[in-house]
Short mmCIF file of C-alpha atoms and ligand atoms in Angstrom, two decimals:
data_model
loop_
_atom_site.label_atom_id
_atom_site.label_comp_id
_atom_site.label_asym_id
_atom_site.label_seq_id
_atom_site.Cartn_x
_atom_site.Cartn_y
_atom_site.Cartn_z
CA MET A 190 -60.10 -98.72 71.07
CA ALA A 191 -58.98 -96.32 73.67
CA THR A 192 -55.16 -96.69 74.58
CA ALA A 193 -54.15 -97.38 78.23
CA PHE A 194 -53.77 -94.40 80.50
CA SER A 195 -50.23 -93.31 80.78
CA TRP A 196 -48.46 -90.67 83.14
CA LYS A 197 -45.65 -90.37 80.60
CA ALA A 198 -48.06 -89.43 77.63
CA ARG A 199 -50.05 -87.05 80.02
CA LEU A 200 -46.62 -85.28 80.88
CA LYS A 201 -45.81 -85.10 77.25
CA SER A 202 -49.10 -83.35 76.46
CA PHE A 203 -48.33 -80.91 79.34
CA VAL A 204 -44.90 -80.13 77.62
CA TYR A 205 -46.41 -79.52 74.45
CA ALA A 206 -48.99 -77.17 75.75
CA ALA A 207 -46.21 -75.30 77.50
CA GLN A 208 -44.30 -75.27 74.26
CA GLY A 209 -47.46 -73.70 72.71
CA ILE A 210 -47.53 -70.92 75.21
CA ARG A 211 -43.71 -70.28 74.78
CA THR A 212 -44.36 -69.90 71.02
CA PHE A 213 -47.30 -67.75 71.40
CA PHE A 214 -45.40 -65.28 73.62
CA ALA A 215 -42.18 -65.50 71.60
CA SER A 216 -43.70 -64.92 68.23
CA GLU A 217 -47.00 -62.92 68.45
CA HIS A 218 -46.63 -58.98 68.75
CA ASN A 219 -50.22 -58.88 70.34
CA ALA A 220 -49.02 -61.09 72.97
CA TRP A 221 -46.37 -58.62 74.10
CA LEU A 222 -48.99 -55.95 74.32
CA HIS A 223 -51.03 -58.27 76.47
CA LEU A 224 -48.09 -59.03 78.55
CA ALA A 225 -47.44 -55.47 78.96
CA ALA A 226 -51.09 -54.80 80.23
CA THR A 227 -50.84 -57.76 82.42
CA VAL A 228 -47.67 -56.44 84.08
CA ALA A 229 -49.41 -53.09 84.50
CA ALA A 230 -52.21 -54.66 86.14
CA ILE A 231 -50.39 -56.84 88.52
CA THR A 232 -48.18 -53.88 89.49
CA LEU A 233 -51.24 -51.69 90.26
CA GLY A 234 -52.65 -54.58 92.28
CA PHE A 235 -49.73 -54.86 94.43
CA TYR A 236 -49.30 -51.14 94.71
CA TYR A 237 -52.95 -50.59 95.86
CA ASP A 238 -53.07 -53.59 97.82
CA ILE A 239 -56.04 -54.87 96.38
CA THR A 240 -58.35 -57.57 98.11
CA PRO A 241 -58.39 -61.36 97.19
CA LYS A 242 -61.66 -60.70 95.25
CA GLU A 243 -60.30 -58.06 93.36
CA TRP A 244 -57.09 -60.23 92.32
CA ILE A 245 -59.79 -62.88 91.04
CA CYS A 246 -61.23 -60.10 88.97
CA VAL A 247 -57.87 -59.11 87.47
CA ALA A 248 -56.72 -62.54 87.11
CA GLY A 249 -60.08 -63.36 85.26
CA CYS A 250 -59.71 -60.58 82.95
CA ILE A 251 -55.92 -61.57 82.05
CA THR A 252 -56.87 -65.06 81.56
CA LEU A 253 -59.98 -64.04 79.37
CA VAL A 254 -57.99 -61.76 77.07
CA ILE A 255 -54.81 -64.07 76.73
CA VAL A 256 -56.98 -67.13 75.88
CA ALA A 257 -59.09 -65.07 73.40
CA GLU A 258 -55.84 -64.05 71.82
CA MET A 259 -54.36 -67.47 71.67
CA VAL A 260 -57.50 -68.84 70.04
CA ASN A 261 -57.55 -65.96 67.72
CA THR A 262 -53.99 -66.90 66.71
CA CYS A 263 -54.77 -70.29 66.16
CA ILE A 264 -57.70 -69.34 63.88
CA GLU A 265 -55.52 -67.06 62.08
CA LYS A 266 -52.60 -69.65 61.51
CA ILE A 267 -55.24 -72.20 60.48
CA MET A 268 -56.81 -69.92 57.82
CA ASN A 269 -53.55 -69.05 56.49
CA HIS A 270 -52.47 -72.69 56.30
CA LEU A 271 -55.80 -73.90 54.82
CA SER A 272 -56.68 -71.04 52.53
CA PRO A 273 -53.86 -68.60 52.06
CA GLU A 274 -55.61 -66.99 48.89
CA HIS A 275 -57.65 -63.88 49.30
CA HIS A 276 -61.56 -64.99 50.15
CA GLU A 277 -64.57 -63.12 51.72
CA ASN A 278 -65.28 -66.03 54.11
CA VAL A 279 -61.71 -65.99 55.34
CA LYS A 280 -61.84 -62.50 55.92
CA GLN A 281 -65.30 -62.92 58.04
CA ILE A 282 -63.61 -65.77 60.02
CA LYS A 283 -60.54 -63.75 60.82
CA ASP A 284 -62.49 -60.76 61.55
CA ILE A 285 -64.94 -62.30 63.92
CA ALA A 286 -62.10 -63.97 65.69
CA ALA A 287 -60.23 -60.67 66.11
CA GLY A 288 -63.43 -59.16 67.38
CA ALA A 289 -63.65 -61.81 70.32
CA VAL A 290 -60.32 -60.47 71.39
CA LEU A 291 -61.55 -56.96 71.05
CA VAL A 292 -64.64 -57.81 73.23
CA ALA A 293 -62.45 -59.53 75.84
CA ALA A 294 -60.13 -56.56 75.90
CA ILE A 295 -63.00 -53.88 76.21
CA PHE A 296 -64.28 -55.98 79.14
CA ALA A 297 -60.90 -56.08 80.97
CA ALA A 298 -60.43 -52.32 80.38
CA ILE A 299 -63.81 -51.37 81.78
CA THR A 300 -63.16 -53.99 84.85
CA GLY A 301 -59.89 -52.49 85.39
CA CYS A 302 -61.44 -48.81 85.36
CA ILE A 303 -64.27 -49.93 87.80
CA LEU A 304 -61.55 -51.51 90.15
CA PHE A 305 -58.61 -49.27 90.05
CA ILE A 306 -60.05 -45.48 89.53
CA PRO A 307 -61.49 -45.49 93.14
CA TYR A 308 -58.18 -46.54 94.33
CA ILE A 309 -56.42 -43.63 92.27
CA LEU A 310 -59.11 -41.20 93.42
CA HIS A 311 -58.87 -42.21 96.95
CA HIS A 312 -54.89 -41.94 97.06
CA TYR A 313 -54.72 -38.84 95.07
CA PRO A 314 -57.67 -36.25 96.11
CA PHE A 315 -57.67 -33.56 93.46
CA ASN A 316 -59.88 -31.34 95.64
N1 ATP B 524 -56.90 -64.66 53.16
C1 ATP B 524 -57.52 -63.82 53.36
N2 ATP B 524 -58.70 -63.53 52.77
C2 ATP B 524 -59.60 -62.37 52.81
N3 ATP B 524 -59.31 -61.35 53.89
C3 ATP B 524 -58.11 -61.65 54.68
C4 ATP B 524 -57.20 -62.63 54.51
N4 ATP B 524 -56.27 -62.66 55.25
C5 ATP B 524 -56.53 -61.43 56.03
N5 ATP B 524 -57.66 -60.79 55.38
C6 ATP B 524 -58.31 -59.65 56.18
O1 ATP B 524 -57.32 -58.63 55.87
C7 ATP B 524 -57.32 -57.69 56.93
C8 ATP B 524 -56.01 -57.64 57.48
O2 ATP B 524 -55.55 -58.79 57.92
P1 ATP B 524 -54.20 -59.14 58.50
O3 ATP B 524 -54.13 -60.67 59.19
O4 ATP B 524 -53.18 -58.77 57.74
O5 ATP B 524 -54.20 -57.92 59.61
P2 ATP B 524 -54.21 -58.02 61.30
O6 ATP B 524 -55.67 -58.55 61.64
O7 ATP B 524 -53.94 -56.80 61.87
O8 ATP B 524 -53.35 -59.22 61.60
P3 ATP B 524 -51.95 -59.25 62.76
O9 ATP B 524 -52.90 -59.40 63.92
O10 ATP B 524 -51.42 -60.73 62.53
O11 ATP B 524 -51.18 -58.16 62.55
C9 ATP B 524 -58.46 -58.44 58.16
O12 ATP B 524 -59.63 -57.84 57.80
C10 ATP B 524 -58.33 -59.75 57.62
O13 ATP B 524 -59.70 -60.62 57.89
#
């Protein structure tokens, strides 16, 4: 039977999720790289005064990559916990999860180039 709805329980879930985000950024080296890329993209966005639609693209890319990395981290931790010994299936699972992050990061990098290169060329004409 479902338990009764409780705002206190919902608030607790929110706090636990925030703890998860804090743990991710405090302990994962890849998270620091994503954070550095995020700061760079936001700085460029303000510097070139990009449009609201372009901000949505930037925010979407940042979110996509960070969410992919968080899910990848979860999969790594689950596999390390359940199957610490070497196994070919574990390798495939971990590599596919890492590949998902790479796909997201390539998409974000391509989007960043399409978005920012015209601004850079416009502000610094080389000819
Ligand atoms: N238990 C395991 N069984 C088989 N292969 C594994 C196992 N653990 C890791 N691997 C594989 O070994 C390689 C290196 O994994 P490892 O997690 O050390 O590096 P990584 O992906 O760079 O990790 P991190 O992002 O934490 O630095 C990857 O191909 C991974 O799939």
